[in-house]
C-alpha cells in the first residue's frame, strides 16, 4: 500500500482520536463522549467535559479494564455492526436519567462509572456483576439498577433475570428493526426507574444462515436468524415488566402492523409506539397504557408507495400537548413537519432531524440549499418560520439539553465542534484525530431533467486538455447520500483521482435528501432508475467536461454500490468498460424483508409481466458479460451474505464468462482493520490494467 492507504488504514479512515457519541447530562452541565488517545489508537475511552470548569476527564480506559481483550461476544459484535462502528474499546454507553452515571459493556463484561464534577475527583469505574456475557446495558433514572441482556434474557443488576424463560429472545431489537427500521434497542426504563418496557422477539419461523469463518477455524460455525424477502418475519411483542407485578403486553393488531419502528416512555403513565404494516405504506402512532396494555391511535400516515422512515426526533408531544410528526408536502416536494396533522413547514425546507426544544423553538437540522449541505435552524412551533443558528457552507448538526448546545460544522476546511452553555460560555472538545491530508473541493452540479446531484474530483495539478479515464465511485441505493459536504468522505476519492482518474459520483433518483418524490422514483424497481440516471448523468458531465474520456470508464462500489457496479458492465457495456463490485446483493429475493419489500413489494405478489425481483436480479445477466469484472465478498458478511456474490460467480462460470473473484476470510460488511484499503490497492491494479 502507498502512504495514503497506509495512513487511512492506521487511522480508521481518519476517525481514530475524533470525539464521538456525545450525550448531555446533569441538565446540560456535563457532556459525555467517546474518544481514543490519538490518530492511531483504536481503543475508545469514555470521557466527560464539565462545562462548569471547562475540563475534560477520562473516566474509563478500556485497556486498563481489560488488558488482554478477548473475542467480542456475538451480540456485542452485531450491535457494533448495526451502528457501523469500526473502533475498538468502549463501543457505546448509556446514561442514567439524571445524566451523572454511565454504564457500558466491554468484551461481555459490565462496568459503571459516576461523575459529579464541579472540581471533585472522578470515581473509578466498577465492574457490575452479570449473569453471563452481557450486552446493551442501560441504567435506570438514578443509576441504582442496570438492565442488560445476556443470552436471550433480560436481566437486572442487582436483581437477576426479569424476562420469562419462554424460548424467545428478550430485550434486543430484531434484525429488521436494527438494520432497516432505525430502532437499535429493545428495552426502555420508565421515567421513574421502576418498570421496563421490553421487546419479546420470536425468530423460530425464520431461516438460519451459517458462517464457517476460515480466518478463525478455532471458532464454531455461526448461525443466525434471517428474514428473507417474502418469508416469515420475527414476531415482535412489547411487554411492561415491573417488580412484583404481572407482565402486561401492549395490545395492537400485530398481524396487520408487524413492524415496531419506535417505542419509548412519554411519562410513567404513557408509552408511545410507532408501528407499520409489512409494506410500510401505513404507519400508526399509538399511545399505550402501561397498566392495562390498551392502545389508542394518535395519528395515521399513509402513502401509496411507502412511508419514508420517521424524521429522527418525531413523533413528539410539544409542551402545549400538540403532537409533532413528520409529513410530506403535496406532490412530495419536501420532507416536512406537521403539528396535529397540519403542515408546519413548507417546500423551502427539507427537514432531516428534530433535535429538541431550545429557547421556546424547535431545534431542527434541515436542507435549505444544495442537498449536499445541512443547516441548523430554530423553528417557531406556531408559524413555522425558521431562524438560522448554523447556516454557512457545509453540514451542520446540533445536540441540545437545558439551554446547552453542541454545534458541529463540517466543511471543506475540516470539522469544528463548539459547546455553548446557557450562560454564553463556549468550549471546544479536543479532536486528536489525524488532520485530513487533502483539502478537496469537488465540482458539484445538478444534471438531467431530474436535477440529479453529481460530483467530479480531478487529480491535483490536473492540466486542462489532458484526457482522463473516468472512475464512477458511487453507492446509488436508498437511504444513503454519497454527495455531502462532510470532508472525510472525499479523501479516498481524491486519492483515486491522484492515481490518474476523473472520479465521478452520482446520487441517482432513489437516494435521500433531494425530495420525497425524488426518493420514491425507485418504487417497484431498483435497476432501471439507478442505471438510467447513472448513464444520463455521466453523459451530461462528459458534455460539460471534455477532459473526461468516456471511452475508458470504470465503476466501483460496495453493497448497493457493488450491485450498481456489476449491473453497469452486465447491462451497459457500451458505457462502462470495467467494474469492481464488492458485497453486491445480486438477487434481492435473498435479501431481507423490511428493506426489499418496502421498495419492490412481496415476491409472491409480483405480476409475471412486471416481476421487479426478476428484473432486478443480476444472475440471469451472467451470459451477457463482455467486460472485465472483479467480484469481492467478505466471508463473514451477515448483511449481504457471501452467497450473493458466489451465486453470480457460479452463473458466470457456468456461462463460460471469465471474471475475478476475491473471497476474504473473516471480513464483515464493514471491512474493518485496513481491509478496505487493501481492497482499494487491488482495485487500482485492476483498473490500471483494464482501462490502460
XYZ file of C-alpha atoms in Angstrom, residues 6-563:
558
model
C -1.438 3.074 4.948
C -2.402 6.285 6.778
C -6.081 5.697 6.072
C -5.835 2.154 7.410
C -3.868 3.126 10.523
C -6.338 5.894 11.407
C -9.575 4.030 10.515
C -10.182 6.478 7.664
C -9.177 9.450 9.828
C -11.651 8.725 12.641
C -9.423 7.443 15.476
C -8.926 10.213 18.027
C -12.022 12.146 16.992
C -14.629 12.604 19.741
C -17.979 10.911 19.048
C -21.175 9.596 20.707
C -21.892 12.842 22.550
C -24.606 12.963 25.225
C -25.504 15.808 27.585
C -26.133 15.005 31.251
C -26.818 16.767 34.532
C -29.158 19.323 32.924
C -26.669 20.270 30.223
C -23.687 20.743 32.539
C -21.865 17.539 31.587
C -21.032 16.461 28.046
C -20.159 12.753 27.836
C -18.367 11.320 24.799
C -16.034 8.618 23.499
C -12.535 9.252 22.136
C -9.251 7.393 21.780
C -5.917 8.919 22.724
C -4.722 9.693 19.215
C -4.942 9.101 15.476
C -3.614 5.530 15.534
C -5.229 4.408 18.794
C -8.314 2.275 18.037
C -9.435 1.941 21.672
C -12.116 4.481 22.564
C -12.249 5.640 26.188
C -15.175 7.271 27.993
C -14.707 10.992 28.677
C -16.698 13.848 30.155
C -16.423 17.598 29.600
C -17.588 19.539 32.657
C -18.827 22.914 31.432
C -18.664 24.296 34.982
C -14.856 24.142 34.828
C -14.100 23.529 31.136
C -12.062 20.419 31.994
C -12.073 17.076 30.199
C -11.744 13.932 32.311
C -11.170 10.377 31.146
C -13.485 8.212 33.215
C -12.824 4.765 31.747
C -9.827 3.411 29.838
C -10.657 0.073 28.145
C -7.055 -1.137 28.193
C -6.852 -0.630 31.949
C -10.103 -2.524 32.442
C -9.282 -5.355 30.017
C -5.517 -5.515 29.460
C -5.956 -8.675 27.351
C -9.224 -8.218 25.457
C -10.740 -11.384 24.073
C -13.108 -12.106 21.214
C -16.205 -9.918 21.202
C -19.361 -11.813 22.180
C -21.570 -12.335 19.155
C -24.325 -9.988 20.366
C -21.861 -7.159 21.054
C -20.228 -7.630 17.640
C -23.611 -7.452 15.921
C -24.544 -4.280 17.780
C -21.292 -2.676 16.620
C -22.042 -3.726 13.044
C -25.541 -2.248 13.269
C -24.179 1.171 14.332
C -21.371 0.975 11.737
C -18.687 1.035 14.418
C -15.095 0.244 13.455
C -13.421 1.411 16.696
C -12.375 -0.997 19.438
C -12.588 -0.332 23.159
C -15.836 1.099 24.523
C -18.262 0.943 21.634
C -21.232 2.680 23.249
C -22.596 3.694 26.641
C -25.880 4.711 28.237
C -26.590 7.399 30.844
C -28.867 7.332 33.849
C -31.851 9.640 33.780
C -30.015 12.297 35.780
C -27.011 12.114 33.425
C -24.466 11.532 36.211
C -23.774 7.834 35.700
C -22.790 5.828 32.611
C -22.773 2.078 32.049
C -21.170 0.156 29.192
C -20.278 -3.341 28.045
C -16.696 -4.280 27.263
C -15.941 -7.731 25.856
C -19.033 -9.099 27.553
C -18.352 -7.558 30.984
C -20.409 -4.741 32.508
C -18.994 -1.540 34.000
C -20.439 1.581 35.556
C -18.890 4.937 36.392
C -20.314 8.034 38.091
C -19.284 11.667 37.873
C -20.464 14.595 39.944
C -17.960 17.131 38.647
C -17.626 20.676 39.965
C -13.914 20.135 40.508
C -14.262 16.980 42.581
C -12.313 13.784 41.843
C -13.698 11.305 39.336
C -14.736 7.908 40.674
C -13.056 4.830 39.245
C -15.242 2.560 37.099
C -16.538 -0.511 38.875
C -17.437 -3.870 37.345
C -21.108 -4.779 37.636
C -21.741 -8.483 38.294
C -23.587 -10.056 35.371
C -25.230 -13.412 34.703
C -23.019 -14.054 31.675
C -21.590 -12.230 28.634
C -23.628 -9.015 28.634
C -24.687 -6.506 26.004
C -26.690 -3.258 25.748
C -26.701 -2.205 29.430
C -28.968 0.701 30.380
C -29.239 2.315 33.845
C -32.480 3.480 35.383
C -33.302 7.074 36.343
C -30.979 7.389 39.350
C -28.422 4.796 38.205
C -29.190 2.409 41.069
C -30.039 -0.505 38.757
C -28.886 -1.571 35.309
C -30.860 -3.559 32.771
C -28.844 -5.658 30.321
C -29.167 -8.648 28.002
C -27.268 -11.906 28.423
C -28.025 -14.782 26.102
C -31.698 -14.441 25.215
C -32.762 -12.980 28.567
C -33.224 -9.522 30.053
C -31.582 -9.106 33.465
C -31.254 -6.510 36.207
C -28.177 -5.749 38.265
C -28.879 -6.043 41.082
C -31.941 -8.214 40.750
C -31.395 -11.108 38.346
C -33.456 -12.253 35.385
C -36.701 -10.378 34.720
C -37.856 -11.897 31.414
C -39.660 -15.264 31.234
C -37.782 -18.341 30.022
C -40.158 -18.975 27.108
C -37.795 -19.707 24.211
C -37.965 -16.168 22.822
C -35.254 -13.502 22.825
C -35.881 -10.542 25.147
C -34.501 -7.014 25.279
C -32.777 -6.617 21.879
C -34.019 -5.307 18.556
C -34.610 -7.909 15.876
C -32.617 -7.814 12.623
C -35.239 -5.926 10.589
C -35.666 -3.181 13.192
C -31.956 -2.698 13.842
C -30.815 -2.887 10.233
C -33.689 -1.276 8.301
C -36.222 0.478 10.562
C -33.983 2.696 12.682
C -34.737 1.050 16.034
C -31.498 -0.135 17.602
C -32.744 -1.014 21.089
C -35.127 -3.464 22.699
C -35.683 -2.265 26.289
C -36.556 1.070 27.894
C -36.726 2.198 31.544
C -39.787 4.077 32.752
C -39.044 7.675 33.818
C -39.422 6.710 37.480
C -36.847 3.931 37.070
C -39.164 1.172 38.319
C -40.577 -0.632 35.277
C -39.154 -1.765 31.956
C -40.702 -1.814 28.514
C -39.159 -4.816 26.771
C -39.321 -6.325 23.296
C -40.029 -10.044 23.028
C -38.734 -11.442 19.734
C -39.695 -14.892 18.432
C -37.485 -15.909 15.493
C -38.428 -19.596 15.379
C -40.004 -19.327 11.911
C -37.016 -17.615 10.292
C -34.471 -19.406 8.148
C -30.966 -19.829 9.542
C -27.844 -18.555 7.831
C -24.487 -20.159 8.546
C -20.911 -18.937 8.576
C -17.789 -21.050 8.954
C -15.023 -18.467 9.040
C -11.674 -19.760 7.672
C -9.946 -16.839 9.418
C -10.929 -18.299 12.814
C -11.022 -22.098 12.484
C -10.946 -22.386 16.271
C -14.440 -20.889 16.484
C -17.564 -22.976 15.857
C -19.671 -22.309 12.778
C -22.112 -19.483 13.491
C -25.751 -19.282 12.516
C -28.289 -16.516 12.878
C -31.944 -15.959 12.052
C -32.501 -14.032 8.819
C -35.820 -12.660 7.489
C -35.566 -13.258 3.737
C -37.853 -11.339 1.355
C -41.253 -12.986 1.025
C -40.609 -15.244 4.014
C -41.596 -15.027 7.667
C -40.596 -12.136 9.892
C -39.750 -12.245 13.558
C -42.821 -11.926 15.755
C -42.369 -8.866 17.961
C -44.301 -8.053 21.120
C -43.831 -5.299 23.691
C -44.278 -6.055 27.402
C -44.187 -3.951 30.564
C -42.212 -5.685 33.315
C -42.415 -4.411 36.892
C -41.252 -5.725 40.274
C -43.925 -7.861 41.905
C -46.345 -7.204 39.013
C -47.835 -9.434 36.353
C -46.269 -8.662 32.957
C -48.514 -6.540 30.736
C -48.494 -6.984 26.962
C -49.168 -3.938 24.798
C -52.148 -4.692 22.588
C -52.232 -3.662 18.925
C -53.010 -5.513 15.701
C -49.563 -7.012 15.209
C -50.855 -9.125 12.327
C -51.666 -6.013 10.304
C -48.791 -3.931 11.734
C -45.888 -6.302 12.460
C -43.066 -3.734 12.467
C -42.277 -1.675 15.588
C -40.111 1.169 14.321
C -40.065 3.218 17.537
C -41.090 2.899 21.173
C -40.492 4.594 24.496
C -41.993 6.091 27.623
C -43.610 9.514 27.276
C -44.431 9.623 31.011
C -44.705 6.989 33.734
C -48.369 6.625 32.679
C -47.984 6.634 28.875
C -45.938 4.778 26.269
C -45.682 5.928 22.650
C -45.009 3.415 19.913
C -44.886 3.565 16.123
C -45.985 0.512 14.154
C -46.077 -0.208 10.427
C -47.669 -2.658 8.046
C -45.360 -5.071 6.247
C -45.106 -2.977 3.049
C -44.674 0.181 5.160
C -47.497 2.026 3.404
C -49.374 2.745 6.646
C -47.709 3.960 9.852
C -49.602 4.351 13.128
C -48.554 6.365 16.160
C -50.126 4.726 19.207
C -50.483 5.720 22.846
C -50.367 2.780 25.249
C -51.455 2.485 28.869
C -48.656 0.574 30.670
C -51.086 -0.594 33.367
C -53.540 -2.298 31.005
C -51.687 -2.600 27.683
C -54.560 -0.938 25.824
C -53.570 1.305 22.904
C -55.263 4.117 21.037
C -54.390 5.666 17.710
C -52.943 9.193 17.801
C -52.085 9.582 14.116
C -52.076 7.619 10.864
C -49.745 8.277 7.928
C -50.295 6.565 4.574
C -48.543 6.603 1.205
C -49.358 4.625 -1.970
C -45.693 3.643 -2.350
C -44.112 3.668 1.103
C -43.994 5.992 4.102
C -40.473 7.310 4.477
C -38.788 6.488 7.793
C -39.750 8.910 10.515
C -37.678 12.071 10.889
C -35.472 11.427 13.969
C -36.949 13.290 16.927
C -40.515 12.608 15.793
C -43.124 11.778 16.857
C -43.021 14.035 19.916
C -45.556 15.753 22.100
C -44.972 19.504 22.378
C -45.223 21.304 25.743
C -48.739 22.526 24.884
C -49.899 18.949 24.233
C -49.906 19.093 20.439
C -48.321 16.191 18.528
C -45.339 16.791 16.242
C -44.959 14.308 13.367
C -43.140 14.029 10.042
C -45.029 14.587 6.791
C -44.543 15.267 3.080
C -45.657 18.421 1.309
C -48.169 17.953 -1.538
C -46.552 16.327 -4.531
C -43.663 15.041 -2.436
C -41.627 18.206 -2.940
C -40.247 18.339 0.629
C -39.909 16.337 3.826
C -41.773 18.425 6.378
C -43.074 18.652 9.924
C -46.732 18.652 10.920
C -48.451 19.590 14.179
C -51.681 17.711 14.870
C -51.751 16.753 11.201
C -51.350 20.303 9.839
C -48.160 21.157 7.941
C -45.791 23.398 9.897
C -43.013 23.656 7.269
C -43.195 24.008 3.501
C -41.322 23.379 0.280
C -38.386 25.616 1.236
C -37.109 23.157 3.881
C -36.081 19.503 3.656
C -36.330 18.546 7.340
C -33.874 15.818 8.374
C -33.960 15.772 12.182
C -35.630 17.383 15.197
C -33.039 17.919 17.939
C -35.448 19.143 20.638
C -36.657 22.396 22.172
C -34.457 25.453 22.640
C -35.459 28.945 23.750
C -39.126 28.242 23.016
C -38.490 26.984 19.490
C -37.933 23.693 17.700
C -34.289 22.974 17.013
C -34.031 21.229 13.638
C -31.487 20.083 11.067
C -32.656 20.745 7.527
C -31.534 21.431 3.992
C -32.295 24.877 2.598
C -29.950 24.971 -0.388
C -27.998 22.220 -2.150
C -28.728 18.664 -0.929
C -25.041 18.253 -0.053
C -25.407 20.813 2.744
C -27.357 20.899 6.004
C -28.239 23.809 8.270
C -29.266 24.111 11.931
C -32.387 26.215 12.394
C -34.626 27.352 15.242
C -38.219 26.908 14.121
C -41.192 28.774 15.531
C -43.594 25.979 16.612
C -46.630 28.112 15.738
C -45.726 29.869 12.486
C -43.043 27.511 11.191
C -40.716 30.423 10.492
C -37.037 29.352 10.693
C -34.160 31.350 12.170
C -30.591 30.209 11.402
C -28.225 29.028 14.133
C -25.604 27.486 11.834
C -26.161 28.037 8.132
C -22.783 28.553 6.488
C -21.471 26.215 3.763
C -21.139 22.620 4.937
C -23.009 20.096 7.043
C -24.097 21.357 10.480
C -25.525 19.230 13.297
C -26.678 20.019 16.826
C -27.193 18.393 20.222
C -29.204 20.261 22.874
C -30.038 19.996 26.559
C -31.364 22.554 29.051
C -30.026 25.542 27.110
C -26.645 23.982 26.276
C -25.772 23.272 22.636
C -23.126 21.238 20.859
C -22.761 22.534 17.306
C -20.716 20.517 14.823
C -19.812 22.077 11.484
C -18.165 20.022 8.743
C -16.913 21.544 5.515
C -14.029 21.849 3.105
C -11.632 23.039 5.824
C -12.434 20.262 8.314
C -14.713 19.610 11.270
C -15.327 22.050 14.141
C -17.218 21.309 17.376
C -18.344 24.017 19.779
C -20.193 23.699 23.090
C -22.280 26.738 24.025
C -23.702 26.955 27.522
C -26.920 28.652 28.531
C -24.932 31.497 30.125
C -22.938 32.209 26.948
C -19.639 30.411 27.554
C -18.031 28.312 24.801
C -15.787 25.226 24.807
C -14.214 23.043 22.127
C -13.869 19.299 22.797
C -10.374 18.236 21.778
C -10.041 16.406 18.478
C -6.982 14.137 18.451
C -7.569 12.633 15.013
C -5.165 12.742 12.085
C -5.504 16.003 10.122
C -7.068 15.276 6.752
C -4.329 15.023 4.118
C -6.352 16.622 1.327
C -8.449 19.752 1.048
C -10.913 18.517 -1.540
C -13.184 20.884 -3.446
C -15.340 18.694 -5.679
C -17.198 20.211 -8.606
C -20.869 19.866 -7.635
C -23.510 20.058 -10.368
C -27.180 19.112 -10.811
C -27.773 17.457 -14.180
C -30.512 15.955 -16.358
C -34.169 16.893 -16.260
C -34.383 15.273 -12.812
C -31.800 17.577 -11.196
C -29.580 14.638 -10.209
C -26.712 15.670 -7.856
C -23.244 14.874 -9.183
C -19.668 15.448 -8.053
C -16.418 15.483 -10.004
C -12.956 15.188 -8.426
C -9.897 15.713 -10.651
C -6.241 14.959 -9.914
C -4.453 17.709 -8.019
C -2.494 19.721 -10.529
C -4.561 18.488 -13.449
C -3.677 20.274 -16.677
C -6.781 21.146 -18.728
C -6.733 19.382 -22.055
C -5.326 16.145 -20.689
C -7.867 13.375 -21.185
C -8.543 11.211 -18.154
C -10.098 7.775 -17.738
C -13.264 8.015 -15.655
C -13.945 6.144 -12.422
C -17.558 6.136 -11.263
C -17.385 5.734 -7.472
C -20.948 5.662 -6.166
C -23.496 3.925 -3.948
C -26.782 4.833 -5.630
C -29.116 2.986 -3.278
C -31.936 4.026 -0.959
C -31.110 5.516 2.414
C -27.581 6.754 1.693
C -26.351 10.066 0.311
C -22.892 9.981 -1.284
C -22.545 13.659 -2.149
C -22.210 15.528 1.130
C -20.036 18.408 2.299
C -18.642 16.180 5.085
C -14.885 16.315 4.284
C -13.745 12.836 5.347
C -15.732 11.073 2.651
C -13.806 12.913 -0.098
C -10.349 11.826 0.993
C -10.421 8.431 -0.750
C -11.995 9.959 -3.852
C -9.097 12.426 -4.083
C -6.674 9.512 -3.751
C -8.366 7.770 -6.666
C -8.208 10.987 -8.690
C -4.500 11.379 -7.940
C -3.917 7.931 -9.436
C -4.932 9.423 -12.772
C -8.732 9.213 -12.856
C -11.565 11.689 -13.149
C -13.723 10.473 -10.248
C -17.469 10.853 -10.770
C -20.129 10.347 -8.102
C -23.854 10.408 -8.876
C -26.721 10.416 -6.367
C -29.360 8.979 -8.688
C -33.089 9.071 -8.014
C -33.936 6.848 -5.065
C -31.271 8.372 -2.816
C -32.345 10.691 0.053
C -32.443 14.425 0.781
C -33.431 15.852 -2.602
C -37.175 15.370 -2.072
C -39.593 12.550 -1.214
C -40.679 12.384 -4.869
C -37.026 12.001 -5.924
C -36.605 9.159 -3.428
C -39.856 7.416 -4.369
C -38.831 7.185 -8.038
C -37.251 3.825 -7.125
C -40.628 2.262 -6.272
C -41.060 -1.243 -7.696
C -37.646 -1.382 -9.273
C -34.013 -0.683 -8.371
C -32.192 -1.350 -11.607
C -33.957 0.820 -14.190
C -33.831 4.159 -12.356
C -30.346 3.562 -10.948
C -28.759 2.705 -14.285
C -30.713 5.300 -16.286
C -29.632 8.139 -14.019
C -26.012 6.996 -13.751
C -25.667 6.796 -17.558
C -27.514 10.064 -18.214
C -25.500 11.928 -15.574
C -22.212 10.535 -16.885
C -23.035 11.694 -20.415
C -24.109 15.120 -19.135
C -20.813 15.536 -17.283
C -18.910 14.368 -20.377
C -20.570 17.133 -22.392
C -19.627 19.753 -19.774
C -16.103 18.493 -19.086
C -14.261 17.486 -22.270
C -11.308 16.055 -20.314
C -13.479 13.091 -19.300
C -12.614 10.196 -21.623
C -15.921 8.345 -21.864
C -14.202 5.650 -23.895
C -12.483 4.465 -20.702
C -14.991 4.247 -17.834
C -14.581 2.071 -14.759
C -17.086 1.709 -11.949
C -16.598 0.572 -8.353
C -18.834 0.242 -5.315
C -19.663 -1.681 -2.141
C -23.013 -3.114 -1.039
C -25.678 -1.452 -3.222
C -22.752 0.282 -4.933
C -21.388 -3.185 -5.731
C -24.769 -4.077 -7.225
